[in-house]
Short mmCIF file of C-alpha atoms and ligand atoms in Angstrom, two decimals:
data_model
loop_
_atom_site.label_atom_id
_atom_site.label_comp_id
_atom_site.label_asym_id
_atom_site.label_seq_id
_atom_site.Cartn_x
_atom_site.Cartn_y
_atom_site.Cartn_z
CA MET K 1 -6.40 2.45 -1.60
CA LYS K 2 -3.85 4.06 -1.00
CA ILE K 3 -0.09 4.12 0.35
CA GLY K 4 2.08 6.98 1.97
CA ILE K 5 5.94 7.15 0.98
CA VAL K 6 7.90 7.78 4.80
CA GLY K 7 11.11 7.94 5.27
CA LEU K 8 14.50 10.40 6.32
CA PRO K 9 15.22 13.38 4.35
CA SER K 10 17.17 12.30 1.17
CA SER K 11 16.54 8.64 1.40
CA GLY K 12 15.24 8.63 -2.05
CA LYS K 13 11.45 8.95 -1.38
CA THR K 14 10.79 11.27 -4.48
CA THR K 15 12.70 8.95 -6.35
CA ILE K 16 11.36 6.23 -5.46
CA PHE K 17 8.04 7.55 -6.31
CA ASN K 18 8.59 8.93 -9.44
CA CYS K 19 9.50 5.34 -10.43
CA LEU K 20 6.29 3.83 -9.27
CA THR K 21 4.58 6.42 -11.41
CA GLY K 22 6.39 6.46 -13.98
CA VAL K 23 6.42 10.49 -14.13
CA GLY K 24 8.23 13.30 -12.84
CA ALA K 25 7.46 14.89 -9.73
CA GLU K 26 9.55 17.79 -7.95
CA LEU K 27 8.99 18.08 -3.94
CA ASP K 28 11.43 17.53 -1.36
CA ALA K 29 11.77 19.39 1.75
CA GLN K 30 13.59 22.06 1.26
CA ARG K 31 11.67 23.93 -1.79
CA SER K 32 9.06 23.33 0.42
CA HIS K 33 10.02 24.98 3.70
CA GLY K 34 7.42 27.41 4.84
CA LYS K 35 5.25 27.26 1.83
CA GLY K 36 2.99 24.63 3.54
CA GLN K 37 3.27 21.13 2.61
CA GLU K 38 1.80 19.99 -0.47
CA ALA K 39 1.94 16.31 -1.12
CA ASN K 40 2.70 14.06 -4.46
CA LEU K 41 -0.39 12.44 -5.05
CA ARG K 42 -0.99 9.43 -8.16
CA GLN K 43 -3.05 6.44 -8.98
CA VAL K 44 -0.90 3.42 -9.71
CA PRO K 45 -2.24 0.13 -12.34
CA VAL K 46 -1.46 -2.65 -10.33
CA PRO K 47 0.76 -4.34 -12.88
CA ASP K 48 -0.72 -8.43 -14.11
CA ARG K 49 0.05 -10.83 -16.35
CA ARG K 50 -3.04 -12.64 -16.55
CA LEU K 51 -4.63 -9.46 -17.88
CA ASP K 52 -2.49 -9.47 -20.75
CA VAL K 53 -3.31 -12.84 -21.31
CA LEU K 54 -6.89 -12.34 -21.04
CA THR K 55 -5.90 -8.68 -23.34
CA LYS K 56 -5.30 -11.07 -25.54
CA MET K 57 -7.95 -13.97 -25.63
CA TYR K 58 -10.84 -11.36 -25.72
CA GLU K 59 -8.79 -8.29 -28.33
CA PRO K 60 -11.47 -6.34 -25.41
CA ARG K 61 -11.57 -1.87 -26.41
CA LYS K 62 -10.66 -1.69 -23.26
CA THR K 63 -8.35 -3.49 -20.20
CA THR K 64 -8.59 -1.89 -17.06
CA HIS K 65 -5.92 -2.50 -14.17
CA ALA K 66 -6.32 -2.60 -10.84
CA GLN K 67 -5.03 0.37 -9.37
CA VAL K 68 -3.48 1.38 -6.12
CA GLN K 69 -2.51 5.30 -5.11
CA TYR K 70 0.46 7.00 -3.94
CA VAL K 71 2.08 9.66 -1.82
CA ASP K 72 5.24 11.61 -1.47
CA VAL K 73 4.65 14.18 0.89
CA ALA K 74 7.75 16.94 1.51
CA GLY K 75 8.49 17.37 4.92
CA GLU K 76 10.38 15.55 7.78
CA LEU K 77 8.93 13.37 10.55
CA LYS K 78 10.24 14.52 13.73
CA ALA K 79 7.54 13.88 16.22
CA ARG K 80 10.24 13.87 19.50
CA ASP K 81 10.82 17.38 18.37
CA GLY K 82 7.35 19.31 19.62
CA GLU K 83 8.15 22.34 17.61
CA SER K 84 8.73 20.13 13.95
CA LYS K 85 7.53 22.90 11.75
CA GLY K 86 5.01 21.11 9.70
CA LEU K 87 4.52 18.26 11.21
CA ASP K 88 1.33 18.20 11.34
CA GLU K 89 0.42 18.77 7.84
CA LEU K 90 2.89 16.02 7.50
CA LEU K 91 0.81 13.76 9.52
CA ARG K 92 -2.61 15.15 7.77
CA HIS K 93 -1.52 13.68 4.64
CA LEU K 94 0.15 10.10 6.09
CA ARG K 95 -2.95 8.85 8.40
CA PRO K 96 -5.84 8.71 6.32
CA VAL K 97 -3.52 5.79 3.80
CA ASP K 98 -3.76 1.96 4.75
CA ALA K 99 -0.04 1.09 4.37
CA LEU K 100 3.61 3.37 4.42
CA LEU K 101 6.27 2.33 2.20
CA HIS K 102 9.12 3.12 4.32
CA VAL K 103 12.38 4.27 1.77
CA VAL K 104 15.44 3.43 3.62
CA ARG K 105 18.27 4.88 1.79
CA ALA K 106 20.88 1.97 0.69
CA PHE K 107 23.28 4.30 -1.67
CA GLU K 108 26.24 6.81 -0.34
CA TRP K 109 24.75 9.87 -1.10
CA ALA K 110 27.99 13.34 -0.36
CA GLY K 111 30.40 11.29 0.69
CA THR K 112 27.90 9.41 3.37
CA PRO K 113 27.51 5.91 3.42
CA PRO K 114 24.89 4.06 3.78
CA THR K 115 23.62 3.61 7.68
CA PRO K 116 20.25 1.15 6.59
CA ARG K 117 19.56 -0.02 10.23
CA GLU K 118 20.29 3.16 12.33
CA ASP K 119 18.16 4.69 9.30
CA TYR K 120 15.69 2.06 9.49
CA GLU K 121 15.14 2.74 13.25
CA ARG K 122 15.68 6.33 13.86
CA LEU K 123 12.53 6.67 11.89
CA GLU K 124 10.33 3.83 13.18
CA GLU K 125 11.16 6.03 16.36
CA GLU K 126 9.75 8.59 15.54
CA ILE K 127 6.79 6.72 13.81
CA VAL K 128 6.16 5.25 17.08
CA PHE K 129 6.14 8.65 18.88
CA ALA K 130 4.03 10.22 16.97
CA ASP K 131 1.99 7.53 17.80
CA LEU K 132 2.42 8.23 21.80
CA MET K 133 1.60 11.76 21.55
CA ILE K 134 -2.10 11.64 20.67
CA VAL K 135 -2.46 8.32 23.01
CA GLU K 136 -0.77 10.96 25.97
CA ARG K 137 -3.13 13.13 24.48
CA ARG K 138 -6.14 11.39 24.55
CA LEU K 139 -5.79 10.03 27.92
CA GLU K 140 -4.59 12.83 29.29
CA ARG K 141 -8.04 14.11 28.32
CA MET K 142 -9.99 11.70 28.89
CA GLU K 143 -9.17 11.38 33.08
CA GLN K 144 -9.76 15.10 33.00
CA GLU K 145 -13.14 13.78 31.86
CA HIS K 146 -12.84 11.26 34.46
CA LYS K 147 -12.47 13.21 37.16
CA LYS K 148 -15.51 15.68 36.60
CA GLY K 149 -17.14 12.93 36.95
CA ARG K 150 -18.63 12.52 33.39
CA LYS K 151 -18.75 9.92 31.19
CA TYR K 152 -15.84 8.43 29.22
CA ASP K 153 -14.95 4.55 27.62
CA PRO K 154 -13.74 2.47 29.95
CA GLU K 155 -12.72 0.13 26.94
CA GLU K 156 -10.90 2.61 24.72
CA HIS K 157 -9.35 3.68 27.76
CA ASP K 158 -8.44 0.19 28.34
CA LEU K 159 -6.52 0.02 24.64
CA LEU K 160 -5.35 2.89 24.52
CA LYS K 161 -3.30 2.30 28.53
CA ARG K 162 -2.09 -1.13 26.40
CA ALA K 163 -1.30 0.55 23.68
CA GLN K 164 0.67 3.21 25.86
CA ALA K 165 2.05 0.35 27.23
CA LEU K 166 3.75 -0.72 24.14
CA LEU K 167 4.82 2.89 22.34
CA GLU K 168 6.69 3.44 25.39
CA ALA K 169 8.22 0.45 24.85
CA GLY K 170 9.27 1.65 21.22
CA ARG K 171 7.56 -1.04 19.46
CA PRO K 172 4.78 -0.25 16.67
CA LEU K 173 1.09 -1.21 17.66
CA ARG K 174 1.14 -3.60 14.25
CA VAL K 175 3.20 -5.94 16.38
CA ASP K 176 -0.56 -6.37 18.43
CA PRO K 177 -3.25 -7.73 16.13
CA GLU K 178 -6.03 -7.12 18.21
CA LEU K 179 -4.37 -3.48 19.64
CA ARG K 180 -3.70 -3.41 15.05
CA GLU K 181 -7.12 -3.52 15.25
CA ALA K 182 -9.18 -2.41 17.62
CA GLN K 183 -12.06 -1.23 16.24
CA LYS K 184 -12.17 1.63 19.03
CA LEU K 185 -9.45 3.15 18.33
CA ARG K 186 -9.83 3.43 13.94
CA GLY K 187 -10.29 7.40 14.53
CA TYR K 188 -7.16 7.51 16.08
CA ALA K 189 -5.16 5.92 12.67
CA PHE K 190 -2.12 5.12 14.26
CA LEU K 191 0.37 5.19 11.42
CA SER K 192 2.52 2.44 13.81
CA ALA K 193 -0.64 0.09 13.47
CA LYS K 194 -0.67 0.03 9.50
CA PRO K 195 0.71 -2.45 7.72
CA GLU K 196 4.15 -1.45 6.39
CA ILE K 197 6.15 -2.82 2.85
CA VAL K 198 10.50 -1.57 3.34
CA CYS K 199 11.82 -0.54 -0.41
CA LEU K 200 15.95 -0.22 0.56
CA ASN K 201 17.00 2.59 -2.54
CA LEU K 202 20.46 0.19 -3.13
CA GLY K 203 23.66 2.63 -5.01
CA GLU K 204 23.90 1.41 -8.97
CA GLY K 205 27.19 -1.35 -7.27
CA MET K 206 24.88 -2.02 -4.62
CA GLU K 207 22.59 -6.11 -3.78
CA GLU K 208 20.09 -6.25 -1.26
CA GLY K 209 21.61 -9.00 0.26
CA GLU K 210 24.70 -6.47 0.75
CA ILE K 211 22.88 -4.60 2.68
CA ASP K 212 22.87 -4.90 6.98
CA LEU K 213 19.11 -5.03 7.71
CA GLU K 214 16.70 -6.89 9.78
CA LEU K 215 12.87 -6.27 10.25
CA GLU K 216 9.83 -8.11 11.70
CA GLN K 217 8.90 -10.89 11.12
CA GLY K 218 5.90 -10.22 7.89
CA ILE K 219 7.69 -6.59 6.95
CA PRO K 220 8.11 -7.76 3.83
CA LEU K 221 11.30 -5.92 1.56
CA VAL K 222 11.88 -5.00 -1.96
CA GLY K 223 15.53 -3.41 -3.02
CA ILE K 224 15.17 -0.66 -5.69
CA LYS K 225 18.30 1.11 -7.56
CA GLY K 226 15.77 4.04 -7.72
CA ALA K 227 19.29 6.19 -9.41
CA VAL K 228 19.27 3.38 -12.14
CA GLU K 229 15.48 2.90 -12.28
CA GLN K 230 15.06 6.28 -13.02
CA GLU K 231 17.35 6.56 -15.89
CA ILE K 232 15.63 3.53 -17.12
CA LEU K 233 12.36 4.92 -17.44
CA GLU K 234 13.89 8.26 -19.69
CA LEU K 235 14.53 6.11 -21.74
CA SER K 236 11.79 5.49 -24.65
CA PRO K 237 9.42 2.78 -24.41
CA GLU K 238 11.92 0.83 -26.99
CA GLU K 239 14.87 1.35 -25.05
CA GLN K 240 13.31 0.39 -22.10
CA GLU K 241 12.51 -2.90 -23.39
CA ALA K 242 16.69 -3.53 -25.34
CA PHE K 243 18.09 -2.33 -22.17
CA ARG K 244 16.42 -4.40 -19.67
CA GLU K 245 17.21 -7.00 -22.00
CA GLU K 246 20.93 -6.74 -21.15
CA MET K 247 20.34 -6.14 -17.95
CA GLY K 248 18.15 -9.32 -17.80
CA ILE K 249 16.39 -7.59 -15.94
CA GLU K 250 13.06 -10.27 -16.40
CA GLU K 251 10.39 -7.12 -14.91
CA PRO K 252 10.72 -3.54 -13.50
CA ALA K 253 11.68 -3.30 -9.83
CA MET K 254 8.53 -1.00 -9.53
CA HIS K 255 6.29 -4.11 -10.68
CA VAL K 256 7.13 -6.21 -8.09
CA LEU K 257 7.20 -3.70 -5.20
CA ILE K 258 3.68 -2.08 -7.01
CA ARG K 259 2.77 -5.92 -6.91
CA GLU K 260 4.43 -6.54 -2.97
CA SER K 261 2.15 -3.78 -1.32
CA TYR K 262 -1.48 -4.97 -3.10
CA ARG K 263 -0.37 -7.89 -1.13
CA LEU K 264 0.71 -6.61 1.86
CA LEU K 265 -2.61 -4.38 1.33
CA GLY K 266 -4.22 -8.20 1.94
CA LEU K 267 -5.81 -7.31 -1.18
CA ILE K 268 -6.62 -8.82 -4.43
CA SER K 269 -8.02 -9.57 -7.65
CA PHE K 270 -11.24 -10.32 -9.76
CA PHE K 271 -11.11 -10.27 -13.69
CA THR K 272 -14.44 -9.79 -15.88
CA VAL K 273 -14.42 -9.98 -19.06
CA GLY K 274 -15.63 -9.59 -22.79
CA LYS K 275 -15.13 -7.57 -25.83
CA ASP K 276 -15.87 -4.29 -24.49
CA GLU K 277 -12.90 -4.53 -21.49
CA VAL K 278 -11.68 -7.04 -19.72
CA ARG K 279 -10.83 -5.30 -16.51
CA ALA K 280 -9.48 -6.32 -13.18
CA TRP K 281 -11.22 -5.47 -9.85
CA THR K 282 -9.64 -4.87 -6.17
CA ILE K 283 -11.40 -6.34 -3.24
CA LYS K 284 -10.09 -7.22 0.07
CA GLU K 285 -9.49 -11.26 0.58
CA GLY K 286 -12.41 -12.83 1.65
CA THR K 287 -14.58 -11.11 0.30
CA THR K 288 -18.28 -12.53 -0.89
CA ALA K 289 -19.40 -12.81 -4.49
CA LEU K 290 -21.89 -9.86 -3.02
CA LYS K 291 -19.96 -7.97 -1.93
CA ALA K 292 -17.95 -7.96 -5.01
CA ALA K 293 -21.19 -7.23 -6.97
CA GLY K 294 -20.99 -4.69 -5.40
CA VAL K 295 -17.61 -3.14 -6.33
CA ILE K 296 -19.25 -3.16 -9.67
CA HIS K 297 -21.90 -1.40 -9.45
CA SER K 298 -24.33 -1.20 -6.09
CA ASP K 299 -27.90 -2.51 -8.87
CA ILE K 300 -25.49 -6.15 -9.72
CA GLU K 301 -25.49 -6.31 -5.56
CA ARG K 302 -29.09 -5.20 -5.36
CA GLY K 303 -30.16 -7.01 -7.97
CA PHE K 304 -28.13 -9.76 -7.53
CA ILE K 305 -29.13 -13.88 -8.64
CA ARG K 306 -25.56 -16.24 -8.98
CA ALA K 307 -22.23 -15.68 -10.52
CA GLU K 308 -20.90 -17.40 -12.62
CA VAL K 309 -17.31 -17.81 -11.79
CA VAL K 310 -14.05 -19.80 -13.94
CA ALA K 311 -10.81 -19.72 -12.24
CA TYR K 312 -8.27 -18.22 -14.30
CA ASP K 313 -5.77 -21.07 -14.19
CA ASP K 314 -8.95 -23.57 -16.45
CA LEU K 315 -9.71 -20.61 -18.58
CA VAL K 316 -6.18 -19.80 -19.53
CA SER K 317 -5.10 -23.79 -20.29
CA LEU K 318 -8.44 -25.04 -21.94
CA GLY K 319 -8.14 -21.77 -23.74
CA SER K 320 -11.68 -20.30 -23.97
CA TYR K 321 -14.86 -19.78 -22.02
CA GLY K 322 -16.96 -22.89 -24.36
CA ALA K 323 -13.89 -25.42 -23.50
CA CYS K 324 -14.48 -24.64 -19.61
CA GLN K 325 -18.62 -24.73 -20.00
CA LYS K 326 -18.06 -27.98 -21.64
CA ALA K 327 -15.48 -28.72 -19.36
CA GLY K 328 -18.08 -28.20 -16.39
CA LYS K 329 -15.60 -25.80 -14.86
CA VAL K 330 -17.97 -22.53 -14.87
CA ARG K 331 -19.63 -22.57 -11.41
CA LEU K 332 -22.39 -20.98 -10.90
CA GLU K 333 -22.43 -19.81 -7.15
CA GLY K 334 -24.25 -17.75 -4.39
CA LYS K 335 -23.66 -15.02 -2.39
CA ASP K 336 -22.15 -15.79 0.32
CA TYR K 337 -19.50 -17.12 -1.98
CA VAL K 338 -15.71 -16.35 -0.67
CA VAL K 339 -14.78 -15.13 -4.28
CA LYS K 340 -10.52 -16.24 -4.98
CA ASP K 341 -7.76 -14.22 -6.88
CA GLY K 342 -8.03 -14.25 -10.35
CA ASP K 343 -11.41 -15.09 -10.91
CA ILE K 344 -13.67 -14.49 -13.41
CA ILE K 345 -16.77 -13.99 -12.81
CA HIS K 346 -19.83 -13.10 -14.86
CA PHE K 347 -22.64 -11.18 -12.54
CA ARG K 348 -26.27 -12.99 -13.28
CA PHE K 349 -28.95 -10.03 -11.64
CA ASN K 350 -31.62 -8.25 -11.99
CA VAL K 351 -33.35 -4.46 -11.26
N1 LIG M 401 23.64 7.48 -6.48
C1 LIG M 401 21.76 6.93 -5.82
N2 LIG M 401 21.19 8.84 -5.36
C2 LIG M 401 20.19 8.52 -5.55
C3 LIG M 401 19.61 7.50 -5.29
N3 LIG M 401 17.82 7.70 -4.94
C4 LIG M 401 18.14 9.40 -4.78
N4 LIG M 401 19.25 10.02 -4.81
C5 LIG M 401 19.66 11.11 -4.89
O1 LIG M 401 19.34 11.53 -3.60
C6 LIG M 401 18.40 12.58 -3.08
C7 LIG M 401 17.61 12.55 -2.55
O2 LIG M 401 16.53 11.82 -3.53
P1 LIG M 401 14.92 12.24 -3.09
O3 LIG M 401 14.43 11.30 -4.05
O4 LIG M 401 14.62 13.67 -3.51
O5 LIG M 401 14.87 12.36 -1.33
P2 LIG M 401 13.48 12.80 -0.67
O6 LIG M 401 13.31 11.22 0.60
O7 LIG M 401 12.49 12.85 -1.87
O8 LIG M 401 13.62 13.69 -0.15
P3 LIG M 401 13.33 14.87 0.51
O9 LIG M 401 11.72 14.75 -0.18
O10 LIG M 401 13.83 16.34 0.69
O11 LIG M 401 13.13 14.46 2.51
C8 LIG M 401 18.60 13.11 -5.29
O12 LIG M 401 19.96 13.79 -5.24
C9 LIG M 401 19.06 11.98 -5.51
O13 LIG M 401 19.40 12.28 -7.14
C10 LIG M 401 20.14 6.34 -5.54
O14 LIG M 401 19.03 4.80 -5.93
N5 LIG M 401 21.47 6.16 -6.51
MG1 LIG M 402 10.79 14.33 -1.08
#
């Protein structure tokens, strides 16, 4: 699962990327001008308190978190400026991502007060325009083919026409569930069809509630003090802890952001536990036990017999696997069982 960071220049994309990944990256639009575009790409463990609890319970040799990838690309998304240098490169990095993390400046920069609403809308317009360009190019080609008497897919043509009308009205494709999910449009990897999360990059004295920004329903908003968070990350782990305690910060803001992105992608975790490893595995909501087995290994999917399932809450409240067995909380589920977030699963299989 991959999340692409987008935002206007100097909105703090790289700063947020660094906070998310906890390591310093140096990449800015200026430095990479004319040098071709590079991208920062990093795996980030998804914070999950349940894993900490399971680790205490099982004392495994190894604990493995679920992972999400973040991509930070230098370069400006200026689709309307046809000549925009590096636009194709930028899009090449952004097309394959599963979701967008839109960073909006909410700090004063070089004496300029923040204008989050305008900034947000400006970039959204570029995203819509980048998709519209593709739709128009494709429609043109289809219509040429049609004139020459060649075949084209009328259903795809119809979907593209609808997409065009929506985009021309300045609306992102994600607001139309049918277009957003249309199998026939998959290959275009439209940016405005991707789920989005907005990160307000707040200045030191600012709070999320003071910021003037309205979002479409269903788009989560997370406020982060990017510069402050980055400073905290430069401290030692002990100092970080002490600092957070002092400031009354229960959990690093980044954890909230990472978890929100996971949720936004419709992802959940199930766990496997044992003395060797306690591990979180990522699946889409609605995945069956059989497919979940395949995430671990194709052999387990192929030789699937049963899934032995305990809910996380039951395991924690009863205190041990044995107690769950006694209390009848260990269920044997078949291959069509829909796995729930937090299920602890032992797969029975033979190969
Ligand atoms: N005061 C303040 N400054 C910030 C914050 N976040 C980033 N900055 C500063 O804003 C400038 C731009 O930050 P970057 O993280 O490089 O922004 P970017 O979006 O990656 O920029 P480009 O890749 O060049 O488009 C840097 O000088 C940062 O130090 C913040 O939360 N508060
Ligand atoms: Mg940058």
